[in-house]
Coordinates of C-alpha atoms and ligand atoms in Angstrom, one line a residue:
M1 CA -22.2 -12.0 -49.6
T2 CA -18.5 -11.1 -50.1
E3 CA -16.2 -11.1 -47.1
T4 CA -15.5 -7.4 -47.1
S5 CA -19.2 -6.7 -46.6
I6 CA -19.3 -8.4 -43.3
A7 CA -16.3 -6.6 -42.0
P8 CA -17.2 -4.3 -39.2
A9 CA -18.0 -0.7 -40.1
I10 CA -15.6 0.7 -37.6
S11 CA -12.1 -0.4 -37.6
P12 CA -11.2 -1.8 -34.0
K13 CA -8.0 0.1 -34.1
E14 CA -9.8 3.3 -34.4
P15 CA -10.1 4.9 -30.7
P16 CA -13.5 5.5 -29.2
R17 CA -15.3 8.7 -30.4
I18 CA -15.5 10.3 -27.0
L19 CA -11.8 11.5 -27.5
S20 CA -13.0 14.0 -30.2
L21 CA -15.4 15.5 -27.4
I22 CA -12.2 16.8 -25.5
G23 CA -11.9 20.7 -25.8
D24 CA -14.4 22.8 -27.2
T25 CA -15.9 23.4 -23.9
P26 CA -18.5 26.3 -23.5
L27 CA -17.7 29.7 -22.0
V28 CA -20.5 31.3 -19.9
E29 CA -20.7 35.0 -18.2
V30 CA -21.1 35.2 -14.6
T31 CA -24.0 37.5 -13.8
Q32 CA -25.0 36.9 -10.3
F33 CA -22.0 38.3 -8.4
D34 CA -20.7 41.9 -8.0
T35 CA -18.0 42.1 -10.7
G36 CA -17.3 45.8 -10.3
P37 CA -17.0 47.6 -13.7
C38 CA -15.7 44.1 -15.3
Q39 CA -17.4 41.4 -17.3
L40 CA -16.2 37.9 -16.1
F41 CA -16.4 34.8 -18.0
L42 CA -15.7 31.3 -17.2
K43 CA -14.4 28.4 -19.5
L44 CA -16.2 25.3 -18.5
E45 CA -13.3 22.7 -18.5
N46 CA -15.5 20.5 -16.1
Q47 CA -17.3 19.6 -19.0
N48 CA -14.7 17.5 -20.8
P49 CA -15.5 13.9 -20.8
G50 CA -13.1 12.8 -18.1
G51 CA -14.3 16.2 -16.0
S52 CA -11.4 18.2 -16.2
I53 CA -9.1 20.4 -18.0
K54 CA -6.6 17.5 -17.8
D55 CA -8.2 15.8 -20.7
R56 CA -6.6 18.1 -23.0
I57 CA -3.1 17.5 -21.9
A58 CA -3.5 13.9 -21.8
L59 CA -4.5 13.9 -25.3
S60 CA -1.8 16.2 -26.4
M61 CA 1.0 14.4 -24.5
I62 CA 0.0 10.7 -25.7
E63 CA -0.2 12.2 -29.3
A64 CA 3.1 13.8 -29.2
A65 CA 4.7 10.4 -27.7
E66 CA 3.1 8.6 -30.4
A67 CA 4.2 11.0 -33.2
D68 CA 8.0 11.0 -31.8
G69 CA 8.0 7.2 -31.3
N70 CA 8.4 7.3 -27.7
L71 CA 4.9 5.4 -27.4
Q72 CA 4.3 2.3 -29.6
P73 CA 1.4 0.2 -29.9
G74 CA 1.3 -2.4 -27.1
G75 CA 3.2 0.2 -24.7
T76 CA 2.6 1.2 -21.3
V77 CA 1.9 4.8 -20.2
V78 CA 3.5 5.8 -16.8
E79 CA 2.6 8.7 -14.9
A80 CA 2.9 10.0 -11.1
T81 CA -0.3 11.6 -10.5
A82 CA -3.3 11.5 -8.1
G83 CA -5.7 13.5 -9.4
N84 CA -7.2 14.8 -12.8
T85 CA -4.1 14.1 -15.0
G86 CA -4.4 10.2 -13.9
L87 CA -8.2 10.3 -14.9
G88 CA -7.2 12.1 -18.4
L89 CA -4.6 9.6 -19.1
A90 CA -6.6 6.6 -18.2
L91 CA -9.2 7.8 -20.3
V92 CA -7.4 8.6 -23.5
A93 CA -4.4 6.2 -23.1
G94 CA -6.7 3.4 -22.2
A95 CA -9.0 4.0 -25.0
K96 CA -6.2 3.9 -27.4
G97 CA -5.3 0.5 -26.1
Y98 CA -2.3 1.1 -24.1
R99 CA -1.6 -0.2 -20.5
V100 CA -1.8 2.6 -18.0
L101 CA 0.2 2.4 -14.8
L102 CA -0.3 5.3 -12.2
V103 CA 1.8 6.1 -9.0
I104 CA -0.5 7.4 -6.7
P105 CA 0.4 9.0 -3.3
D106 CA -1.2 7.3 -0.3
K107 CA -3.1 10.3 0.9
M108 CA -5.2 10.4 -2.0
S109 CA -9.0 9.5 -1.5
Q110 CA -10.2 6.2 -2.3
E111 CA -12.8 7.6 -4.6
K112 CA -10.3 9.1 -7.0
I113 CA -8.2 5.5 -6.9
S114 CA -11.6 3.7 -7.8
H115 CA -12.4 5.9 -10.6
V116 CA -8.9 5.4 -12.3
K117 CA -9.1 1.8 -11.6
A118 CA -12.6 1.7 -13.3
L119 CA -11.2 3.3 -16.3
G120 CA -8.8 0.3 -16.4
A121 CA -5.6 1.8 -15.1
E122 CA -3.2 -0.3 -12.7
V123 CA -2.3 1.6 -9.7
R124 CA 0.8 1.7 -7.3
I125 CA 0.3 3.3 -4.1
T126 CA 3.3 4.9 -2.7
R127 CA 4.4 7.3 0.2
S128 CA 2.9 11.0 0.6
D129 CA 5.2 11.9 3.3
V130 CA 8.7 12.1 1.2
T131 CA 10.1 14.5 -1.2
R132 CA 11.9 14.7 -4.5
G133 CA 15.0 12.4 -4.4
H134 CA 13.4 9.7 -2.0
P135 CA 13.0 6.4 -4.0
E136 CA 9.5 6.3 -2.9
Y137 CA 8.7 10.0 -3.7
Y138 CA 5.8 9.4 -6.5
Q139 CA 7.7 11.1 -9.4
D140 CA 10.8 9.3 -8.8
M141 CA 9.1 6.0 -8.6
A142 CA 7.2 6.5 -11.8
A143 CA 10.6 7.4 -13.6
R144 CA 12.1 4.5 -12.3
L145 CA 9.4 2.1 -13.1
A146 CA 9.1 3.6 -16.8
K147 CA 12.7 2.7 -17.2
E148 CA 12.1 -0.9 -15.8
I149 CA 9.0 -1.6 -17.9
P150 CA 9.9 -2.5 -21.6
G151 CA 7.9 -0.1 -23.9
A152 CA 7.1 2.0 -21.4
F153 CA 6.8 5.9 -21.5
Y154 CA 6.9 8.1 -18.6
V155 CA 4.7 11.2 -19.3
N156 CA 6.0 13.8 -16.6
Q157 CA 3.3 16.6 -17.1
F158 CA 5.8 18.7 -15.1
G159 CA 8.5 18.6 -17.7
N160 CA 6.5 17.7 -20.9
P161 CA 6.3 20.5 -23.6
A162 CA 3.1 18.9 -24.9
N163 CA 1.3 19.9 -21.7
P164 CA 1.6 23.7 -22.3
L165 CA 1.4 23.2 -26.1
A166 CA -2.2 21.6 -25.5
H167 CA -3.3 25.1 -24.1
E168 CA -1.4 27.1 -26.5
R169 CA -3.1 25.3 -29.5
T170 CA -6.7 24.6 -28.2
T171 CA -7.6 26.3 -24.7
G172 CA -6.2 29.8 -25.8
P173 CA -7.7 29.7 -29.5
E174 CA -11.2 28.9 -28.2
I175 CA -11.3 31.5 -25.6
W176 CA -10.0 34.0 -28.0
E177 CA -12.9 33.1 -30.4
Q178 CA -15.5 32.5 -27.7
M179 CA -14.6 36.3 -26.6
R180 CA -14.7 37.7 -30.3
H181 CA -11.1 38.6 -29.9
D182 CA -11.7 41.1 -26.9
V183 CA -9.9 39.8 -23.8
D184 CA -8.4 42.2 -21.1
A185 CA -7.1 39.6 -18.4
V186 CA -7.0 35.7 -17.9
V187 CA -6.9 34.4 -14.3
V188 CA -5.4 30.9 -13.9
G189 CA -4.1 28.6 -11.3
V190 CA -0.9 26.8 -11.5
G191 CA -0.4 22.9 -10.8
S192 CA 2.2 21.8 -13.3
G193 CA 2.0 25.2 -14.9
G194 CA 0.9 24.1 -18.3
T195 CA -2.3 26.4 -18.4
L196 CA -0.3 29.3 -17.3
T197 CA 2.4 28.8 -19.8
G198 CA 0.2 27.9 -22.9
L199 CA -2.4 30.5 -22.3
G200 CA 0.2 33.2 -21.5
R201 CA 2.2 32.4 -24.8
F202 CA -1.0 32.5 -26.9
F203 CA -2.2 35.7 -25.5
N204 CA 1.0 37.5 -25.5
H205 CA 1.1 36.1 -29.4
M206 CA -2.4 37.6 -29.9
K207 CA -1.7 40.9 -28.2
P208 CA 2.0 41.4 -27.6
R209 CA 3.9 43.5 -24.9
R210 CA 1.7 42.3 -22.1
G211 CA -1.8 43.5 -23.8
I212 CA -3.5 40.8 -22.0
E213 CA -3.0 40.4 -18.2
M214 CA -2.1 37.1 -16.9
I215 CA -3.4 37.0 -13.2
L216 CA -2.3 34.1 -11.0
A217 CA -4.7 32.9 -8.2
D218 CA -2.8 30.7 -5.5
P219 CA -3.8 28.9 -2.3
T220 CA -2.4 30.6 0.8
G221 CA 0.5 28.1 1.7
S222 CA 1.9 27.7 -1.9
V223 CA 5.1 29.5 -2.7
L224 CA 4.0 30.9 -6.2
Y225 CA 2.3 33.8 -4.7
E226 CA 5.3 35.3 -2.8
Y227 CA 7.5 34.1 -5.8
V228 CA 5.6 36.7 -8.1
K229 CA 5.1 39.5 -5.6
I230 CA 8.7 39.4 -4.2
G231 CA 10.8 37.2 -6.6
K232 CA 11.8 34.6 -3.7
L233 CA 10.9 31.1 -2.8
V234 CA 9.6 31.1 0.6
E235 CA 8.8 28.1 2.6
S236 CA 5.6 26.4 1.9
G237 CA 2.5 25.6 4.2
S238 CA -0.4 23.4 3.7
W239 CA -3.7 24.1 2.1
A240 CA -6.9 21.8 1.0
V241 CA -7.6 23.1 -2.4
E242 CA -6.6 20.6 -4.7
G243 CA -4.8 20.7 -8.0
I244 CA -3.2 24.1 -7.8
G245 CA -0.5 25.4 -5.6
E246 CA 3.2 24.2 -5.3
D247 CA 6.2 24.1 -3.1
F248 CA 8.5 24.5 -6.1
I249 CA 8.4 26.0 -9.6
P250 CA 7.8 23.4 -12.1
E251 CA 10.0 23.1 -15.0
I252 CA 7.3 24.0 -17.5
A253 CA 5.8 26.9 -15.7
D254 CA 7.1 30.2 -17.1
M255 CA 6.3 32.5 -14.1
S256 CA 7.7 35.6 -16.1
L257 CA 4.3 35.5 -17.9
V258 CA 2.4 36.5 -14.8
T259 CA 1.5 40.2 -14.4
D260 CA -0.2 40.0 -11.1
A261 CA -1.2 37.6 -8.3
F262 CA -3.8 37.2 -5.7
E263 CA -3.5 34.8 -2.7
I264 CA -6.7 33.0 -1.8
D265 CA -7.1 31.0 1.5
D266 CA -9.1 27.8 1.6
E267 CA -12.1 29.1 3.6
E268 CA -12.6 31.9 0.7
S269 CA -12.0 29.2 -2.1
F270 CA -14.6 26.9 -0.7
A271 CA -17.3 29.6 0.3
T272 CA -16.9 31.0 -3.4
V273 CA -17.4 27.7 -5.1
R274 CA -20.3 26.8 -3.1
E275 CA -21.7 30.2 -3.8
L276 CA -21.0 29.7 -7.6
L277 CA -23.1 26.7 -7.5
R278 CA -26.1 28.2 -5.7
K279 CA -26.3 31.5 -7.8
E280 CA -25.0 30.4 -11.3
G281 CA -25.6 26.6 -11.1
I282 CA -21.9 26.0 -11.9
F283 CA -20.7 22.9 -10.2
G284 CA -16.8 23.2 -10.1
G285 CA -14.0 21.7 -8.0
S286 CA -12.2 23.3 -5.2
S287 CA -9.8 25.2 -7.3
T288 CA -12.6 26.8 -9.2
G289 CA -13.2 28.6 -6.0
T290 CA -9.6 30.0 -5.7
L291 CA -9.7 31.0 -9.5
V292 CA -13.2 32.7 -9.2
A293 CA -12.2 34.5 -5.8
G294 CA -9.2 35.8 -7.4
A295 CA -10.9 36.8 -10.7
L296 CA -13.8 38.6 -8.5
R297 CA -11.0 40.5 -6.5
Y298 CA -9.3 41.5 -9.6
C299 CA -12.5 42.7 -11.3
R300 CA -13.6 44.6 -8.1
Q301 CA -10.2 46.5 -8.0
Q302 CA -10.6 47.8 -11.7
T303 CA -11.8 51.2 -12.4
N304 CA -12.4 50.8 -16.3
P305 CA -14.5 48.2 -17.6
K306 CA -12.5 44.8 -18.5
R307 CA -13.4 41.7 -20.2
V308 CA -12.0 39.1 -17.8
V309 CA -11.8 35.3 -18.3
S310 CA -11.3 32.5 -15.6
L311 CA -11.6 28.5 -15.8
V312 CA -13.7 25.8 -14.1
P313 CA -10.9 23.4 -14.3
D314 CA -12.8 20.2 -13.0
T315 CA -16.0 19.1 -11.8
G316 CA -17.5 19.5 -8.3
N317 CA -18.4 15.7 -8.4
K318 CA -15.3 14.8 -6.7
Y319 CA -15.6 17.1 -4.0
L320 CA -19.4 16.2 -2.8
S321 CA -18.0 14.4 0.5
K322 CA -15.7 17.5 0.9
M323 CA -16.2 21.2 0.6
Y324 CA -20.0 20.5 -0.5
N325 CA -20.6 18.5 2.4
D326 CA -21.4 20.9 5.5
F327 CA -20.3 18.4 8.1
W328 CA -16.9 18.1 6.4
M329 CA -16.7 22.0 6.1
T330 CA -17.6 22.2 10.0
E331 CA -15.2 19.5 11.0
Q332 CA -12.3 21.3 8.9
G333 CA -13.4 24.7 10.6
F334 CA -14.4 26.3 7.3
I335 CA -17.9 26.5 8.6
H336 CA -18.2 28.1 11.9
R337 CA -20.8 27.4 14.4
P338 CA -21.1 29.8 17.5
P339 CA -19.4 28.0 20.1
H340 CA -21.0 26.9 23.3
G341 CA -17.8 26.7 25.2
D342 CA -18.9 23.0 26.4
L343 CA -19.2 19.4 25.1
S344 CA -21.8 20.1 22.5
D345 CA -19.2 21.8 20.5
L346 CA -18.0 18.5 19.7
I347 CA -21.0 17.2 18.5
S348 CA -20.7 16.9 14.6
H349 CA -24.3 15.8 13.9
R350 CA -26.8 17.8 16.3
Y351 CA -30.4 16.0 16.7
E352 CA -32.1 19.2 17.0
A353 CA -31.1 20.2 13.6
G354 CA -32.2 16.9 12.2
E355 CA -28.6 15.7 11.4
V356 CA -28.4 12.5 13.5
I357 CA -29.2 9.4 11.9
T358 CA -31.4 7.2 14.2
V359 CA -33.5 4.3 14.4
G360 CA -36.8 3.4 16.4
S361 CA -37.2 0.7 18.8
D362 CA -39.6 -1.2 16.7
D363 CA -37.6 -0.8 13.5
S364 CA -36.0 -3.9 12.3
L365 CA -32.4 -4.9 12.7
L366 CA -32.4 -4.8 8.7
T367 CA -33.3 -1.3 8.8
A368 CA -30.7 -0.3 11.4
F369 CA -27.9 -2.2 9.4
K370 CA -28.9 -0.6 6.1
R371 CA -28.9 2.9 7.8
M372 CA -25.5 2.5 9.4
R373 CA -24.2 1.1 6.0
G374 CA -25.7 4.0 4.2
S375 CA -24.1 6.6 6.6
D376 CA -20.8 4.8 7.3
V377 CA -21.3 4.6 10.9
S378 CA -20.8 1.7 13.1
Q379 CA -23.7 2.6 16.0
L380 CA -26.9 4.4 16.0
P381 CA -28.9 6.1 18.7
V382 CA -32.6 4.4 19.4
V383 CA -34.9 7.3 19.7
D384 CA -38.5 7.6 20.5
Q385 CA -41.3 9.7 18.9
N386 CA -40.6 12.4 21.6
G387 CA -37.0 12.6 20.7
R388 CA -35.7 10.8 24.1
A389 CA -32.7 8.6 23.5
M390 CA -33.8 4.9 24.8
G391 CA -30.7 3.0 23.9
I392 CA -28.0 2.5 21.2
I393 CA -27.3 -0.2 18.7
D394 CA -24.0 -1.2 17.4
E395 CA -22.4 -3.7 15.0
S396 CA -21.6 -6.0 17.9
D397 CA -25.3 -5.8 19.0
L398 CA -26.5 -6.8 15.6
L399 CA -23.9 -9.8 15.3
V400 CA -24.9 -11.4 18.4
K401 CA -28.5 -11.5 17.3
V402 CA -27.9 -12.5 13.8
H403 CA -24.6 -14.6 13.6
R404 CA -26.4 -18.3 14.1
D405 CA -29.5 -17.3 12.2
P406 CA -29.7 -14.4 9.9
S407 CA -33.4 -14.5 9.7
H408 CA -33.3 -12.6 12.9
F409 CA -32.4 -9.5 10.7
N410 CA -36.3 -9.2 11.2
D411 CA -36.3 -8.8 14.9
P412 CA -37.0 -5.5 16.5
V413 CA -34.3 -3.2 17.3
K414 CA -35.4 -3.2 21.0
K415 CA -34.2 -6.7 21.3
A416 CA -30.7 -6.2 20.5
M417 CA -30.1 -2.7 21.6
T418 CA -28.2 -1.6 24.7
D419 CA -30.2 0.5 27.0
R420 CA -27.6 1.3 29.8
L421 CA -26.6 4.4 28.3
E422 CA -23.4 6.2 28.8
T423 CA -24.9 9.8 28.9
L424 CA -23.1 13.1 29.7
P425 CA -24.4 16.4 30.3
P426 CA -22.9 19.3 28.2
N427 CA -20.7 20.8 31.0
A428 CA -19.0 17.4 31.5
K429 CA -15.2 17.4 30.7
I430 CA -12.9 15.9 28.0
A431 CA -11.7 13.5 30.8
D432 CA -15.1 12.4 31.3
L433 CA -15.2 11.4 27.4
L434 CA -12.0 9.5 27.9
G435 CA -13.6 7.5 30.4
V436 CA -16.6 6.7 28.2
F437 CA -14.2 5.7 25.2
D438 CA -12.1 3.6 27.4
R439 CA -15.1 1.4 28.2
G440 CA -15.5 0.9 24.6
R441 CA -18.8 3.0 24.2
V442 CA -19.9 6.3 22.5
A443 CA -21.0 9.4 24.6
I444 CA -24.7 10.4 24.4
V445 CA -25.1 14.0 25.4
M446 CA -28.3 14.9 27.2
D447 CA -29.1 18.2 28.6
D448 CA -31.7 17.1 31.3
D449 CA -33.9 14.7 29.0
K450 CA -33.2 16.5 25.9
F451 CA -31.0 14.6 23.5
L452 CA -28.4 16.5 21.9
G453 CA -26.2 14.0 19.8
L454 CA -23.4 11.7 20.1
I455 CA -19.7 12.3 20.5
T456 CA -17.3 9.6 19.2
R457 CA -13.5 9.0 19.3
T458 CA -13.5 10.6 15.8
D459 CA -15.3 13.6 16.9
L460 CA -12.9 14.2 19.7
L461 CA -9.8 13.6 17.5
S462 CA -11.2 16.1 14.8
Y463 CA -12.0 18.9 17.3
L464 CA -8.3 18.3 18.8
R465 CA -6.7 18.4 15.4
L466 CA -8.6 21.8 14.7
H467 CA -7.2 23.1 17.8
M468 CA -3.7 22.2 17.0
P469 CA -1.6 25.4 16.5
K470 CA -1.2 26.4 12.8
S471 CA 2.7 26.6 13.8
A472 CA 2.8 22.8 14.6
A473 CA 0.9 21.6 11.5
P474 CA 3.4 20.3 9.0
P475 CA 3.6 21.5 5.5
E476 CA 1.6 19.3 3.0
R477 CA 2.4 18.6 -0.7
E478 CA 0.2 19.0 -3.6
F479 CA -0.2 16.3 -6.0
V480 CA -1.6 16.8 -9.4
Ligands
PLP501 C1 -8.0 21.0 -10.6 C2 -6.9 21.5 -11.3 N1 -5.8 20.8 -11.7 C3 -4.8 21.5 -12.3 C4 -4.8 23.0 -12.7 C5 -3.7 23.7 -13.0 O1 -3.6 23.3 -14.3 P1 -1.8 23.1 -14.6 O2 -1.3 21.8 -14.3 O3 -2.0 23.2 -16.2 O4 -1.0 24.2 -13.9 C6 -5.7 23.5 -12.4 C7 -5.9 24.8 -12.6 O5 -6.4 25.6 -12.2 C8 -6.8 22.8 -11.5 O6 -7.8 23.6 -11.0

């Protein structure tokens, strides 16, 4: 055997093949919604390997930096990001063997941070409550780190021309072919503005003189809708949809390409994306709801048949604990339960509706502990077969039993639970609740002997936050 015949078939310098699966995403027609006289098609960017449209720009920005010599073997890729751009970069740059350093604002979810770390990225957490010009603002910090680290390349998706170019060269032409060269309008959102600018340029080129309308769907609270409608920058508010909406006009966003705009509030975005999953089986992220709601409004306003395209920019997987979770939706005020005007309005998980995780008095302490861990709570009501609350068991009760001898995990719950219950009737006052909390307990709401549910400190805080006047809520910044 010669030496060359045992060389690996694939050179270790060649990046993993998954990168060749970025782009070429499917396009599907929406058939279960009222689209007026129009046909509506969605480009499924959630099917990219990293789960979002940002895989495309990650690849394009890294390859451009390699071609320009700004990124060399052994180099470090630095970006300020919280969301999909970080995932895309961690995937692409990581696969190509670069060190990836992401500066992430501290309001971002642990799940997203875990995801980029699992892809091998290093993470620096910074403040989310400061703006441009502050040394701890995520973009300023990333720019500074990139200057300090030898061989580092600051990606800067907001100002990088390879961002819109990715859409001009790939997303646009794919849509054009998939639509058989017959497109009347494209509905987009703006985060960095790459999608808008890239698609707008491409479609202007295919059908010059505004032959293809570019419609902006913008979250209520973002400044972009008003900028399109009245040409002025108004003060920004806050919104919960992720990845789109801005409090400034990004450098690469060519807003002159937009022909019309719709403003969509969080509630409509979330309701729309949930309906899209149920009716069409399409599992999109929160901005998908904004885009589809905007596209539907546009379609229904038309008097002539039109062929309209929008996007599913990212996957719903990242939002299972948010808009796909009924408790979160209720807690945030996006699902409205009929109010009773009493304490039962503060119960997030209602026993009667099967929403409360409970344990039986003959169940083992191990069962109780696993249920607490599984549902991320620190106490469980102990309920008998007739639905009567017999006691409550919390982590301290468990610890008292098992700390000397862990085999006591096999003991029954009744040996450890507290049966002196802090019960309140539904017509009790918030002051009564505070008294219960002061004694370190949770409130058990009973209507005579019918168990309705628990109220914890978090439930009360969530309720009060929901009733904070909108004008008192500070504006929030979007991180893409
Ligand atoms: C999740 C998400 N991120 C980002 C964007 C915006 O992309 P861009 O940064 O190209 O404006 C979108 C667009 O719809 C989006 O839904």
